[in-house]
Amino acid sequence: MGTEENVELVRRGYTAFNAGDMATLSDLFAEDAVWHVAGSGVLSGTKQGRDAILAYFGELGARTQGHFQANVEDIVGGENHTVAIQQTHGEANGKTLDMPTVITFVVRDGQIAEGREFFEDTAKADDFWT
């Protein structure tokens, strides 16, 4: 796949994520995919495998009672990485999370093989999930 196809794959992932479409997300991720979440909070760390990644995504929705969105602002494709810039928004337990976030993606054989989340304020993101 080329740069344009990788960008479109990531864009489809955002659409599926925000719709809660786990079946489509499952198709977009490689079985052995890895997802890294910055910080030291309860949801931080490395998720190994598609099932662990989808469980993490489900946890984001569950902890916010469905009030979590990743609003993509731009997606930039390259030879080795595709980078998405998003505005992350969530509401839970009287708290609001609303901050810029960047996720780098590695696409392999037409599927997402790796993702790395970077928050504008990692400590604030960690605090939101406590």
GROMACS .gro file of C-alpha atoms in nm:
model
  130
    1MET     CA    1   0.000   0.000   0.000
    2GLY     CA    2   0.111   0.353  -0.066
    3THR     CA    3   0.093   0.671   0.136
    4GLU     CA    4  -0.258   0.764   0.018
    5GLU     CA    5  -0.395   0.419   0.099
    6ASN     CA    6  -0.238   0.431   0.446
    7VAL     CA    7  -0.397   0.771   0.513
    8GLU     CA    8  -0.736   0.638   0.402
    9LEU     CA    9  -0.697   0.328   0.621
   10VAL     CA   10  -0.627   0.544   0.927
   11ARG     CA   11  -0.919   0.774   0.838
   12ARG     CA   12  -1.151   0.469   0.819
   13GLY     CA   13  -1.021   0.369   1.162
   14TYR     CA   14  -1.119   0.705   1.310
   15THR     CA   15  -1.467   0.681   1.159
   16ALA     CA   16  -1.512   0.330   1.299
   17PHE     CA   17  -1.371   0.427   1.641
   18ASN     CA   18  -1.603   0.725   1.682
   19ALA     CA   19  -1.901   0.513   1.574
   20GLY     CA   20  -1.809   0.233   1.817
   21ASP     CA   21  -1.778  -0.005   1.520
   22MET     CA   22  -1.551  -0.269   1.670
   23ALA     CA   23  -1.605  -0.511   1.381
   24THR     CA   24  -1.453  -0.267   1.132
   25LEU     CA   25  -1.172  -0.178   1.374
   26SER     CA   26  -1.096  -0.548   1.412
   27ASP     CA   27  -1.053  -0.577   1.035
   28LEU     CA   28  -0.822  -0.274   1.024
   29PHE     CA   29  -0.576  -0.401   1.288
   30ALA     CA   30  -0.323  -0.679   1.240
   31GLU     CA   31  -0.370  -0.967   1.483
   32ASP     CA   32  -0.025  -0.901   1.632
   33ALA     CA   33  -0.061  -0.521   1.642
   34VAL     CA   34   0.087  -0.322   1.930
   35TRP     CA   35  -0.053  -0.002   2.081
   36HIS     CA   36   0.145   0.227   2.313
   37VAL     CA   37  -0.024   0.477   2.544
   38ALA     CA   38   0.198   0.748   2.692
   39GLY     CA   39   0.197   0.832   3.060
   40SER     CA   40   0.181   0.648   3.388
   41GLY     CA   41  -0.195   0.637   3.442
   42VAL     CA   42  -0.427   0.341   3.479
   43LEU     CA   43  -0.472   0.310   3.101
   44SER     CA   44  -0.111   0.383   3.004
   45GLY     CA   45   0.128   0.124   2.875
   46THR     CA   46   0.158  -0.121   2.588
   47LYS     CA   47  -0.135  -0.323   2.456
   48GLN     CA   48  -0.014  -0.640   2.282
   49GLY     CA   49  -0.238  -0.781   2.008
   50ARG     CA   50  -0.558  -0.675   1.836
   51ASP     CA   51  -0.782  -0.806   2.115
   52ALA     CA   52  -0.596  -0.605   2.381
   53ILE     CA   53  -0.614  -0.292   2.165
   54LEU     CA   54  -0.987  -0.332   2.106
   55ALA     CA   55  -1.038  -0.393   2.480
   56TYR     CA   56  -0.850  -0.067   2.549
   57PHE     CA   57  -1.072   0.120   2.302
   58GLY     CA   58  -1.377  -0.032   2.471
   59GLU     CA   59  -1.245   0.082   2.809
   60LEU     CA   60  -1.224   0.440   2.682
   61GLY     CA   61  -1.591   0.426   2.592
   62ALA     CA   62  -1.697   0.248   2.909
   63ARG     CA   63  -1.512   0.486   3.141
   64THR     CA   64  -1.678   0.785   2.970
   65GLN     CA   65  -2.023   0.626   2.934
   66GLY     CA   66  -1.984   0.665   2.558
   67HIS     CA   67  -1.869   1.028   2.579
   68PHE     CA   68  -1.525   0.987   2.423
   69GLN     CA   69  -1.437   1.112   2.076
   70ALA     CA   70  -1.117   1.135   1.877
   71ASN     CA   71  -1.184   1.418   1.633
   72VAL     CA   72  -0.927   1.397   1.356
   73GLU     CA   73  -0.787   1.730   1.242
   74ASP     CA   74  -0.531   1.606   0.992
   75ILE     CA   75  -0.362   1.289   0.875
   76VAL     CA   76  -0.016   1.299   0.722
   77GLY     CA   77   0.123   0.998   0.539
   78GLY     CA   78   0.482   0.899   0.495
   79GLU     CA   79   0.678   0.600   0.376
   80ASN     CA   80   0.712   0.442   0.721
   81HIS     CA   81   0.458   0.621   0.938
   82THR     CA   82   0.118   0.780   0.910
   83VAL     CA   83   0.053   1.052   1.166
   84ALA     CA   84  -0.289   1.165   1.286
   85ILE     CA   85  -0.346   1.489   1.471
   86GLN     CA   86  -0.665   1.484   1.673
   87GLN     CA   87  -0.858   1.668   1.938
   88THR     CA   88  -0.934   1.419   2.213
   89HIS     CA   89  -1.256   1.482   2.403
   90GLY     CA   90  -1.402   1.285   2.690
   91GLU     CA   91  -1.631   1.341   2.987
   92ALA     CA   92  -1.641   1.127   3.301
   93ASN     CA   93  -1.709   1.168   3.671
   94GLY     CA   94  -1.755   1.544   3.644
   95LYS     CA   95  -1.424   1.587   3.460
   96THR     CA   96  -1.360   1.689   3.100
   97LEU     CA   97  -1.064   1.593   2.886
   98ASP     CA   98  -1.019   1.816   2.582
   99MET     CA   99  -0.668   1.828   2.438
  100PRO     CA  100  -0.461   1.785   2.125
  101THR     CA  101  -0.323   1.437   2.074
  102VAL     CA  102  -0.099   1.285   1.809
  103ILE     CA  103  -0.099   0.919   1.714
  104THR     CA  104   0.167   0.768   1.493
  105PHE     CA  105   0.066   0.458   1.299
  106VAL     CA  106   0.270   0.190   1.128
  107VAL     CA  107   0.076   0.017   0.849
  108ARG     CA  108   0.190  -0.325   0.734
  109ASP     CA  109   0.025  -0.532   0.461
  110GLY     CA  110  -0.284  -0.314   0.458
  111GLN     CA  111  -0.346  -0.324   0.834
  112ILE     CA  112  -0.245  -0.113   1.131
  113ALA     CA  113   0.050  -0.287   1.296
  114GLU     CA  114   0.139  -0.027   1.558
  115GLY     CA  115   0.003   0.288   1.717
  116ARG     CA  116   0.165   0.534   1.960
  117GLU     CA  117  -0.043   0.797   2.143
  118PHE     CA  118   0.116   1.126   2.249
  119PHE     CA  119  -0.086   1.374   2.455
  120GLU     CA  120  -0.028   1.748   2.480
  121ASP     CA  121  -0.037   1.714   2.860
  122THR     CA  122   0.031   1.358   2.970
  123ALA     CA  123  -0.021   1.431   3.341
  124LYS     CA  124  -0.363   1.583   3.270
  125ALA     CA  125  -0.460   1.282   3.059
  126ASP     CA  126  -0.345   1.045   3.335
  127ASP     CA  127  -0.547   1.241   3.592
  128PHE     CA  128  -0.862   1.230   3.381
  129TRP     CA  129  -0.872   0.848   3.388
  130THR     CA  130  -0.830   0.820   3.770
   0.00000   0.00000   0.00000
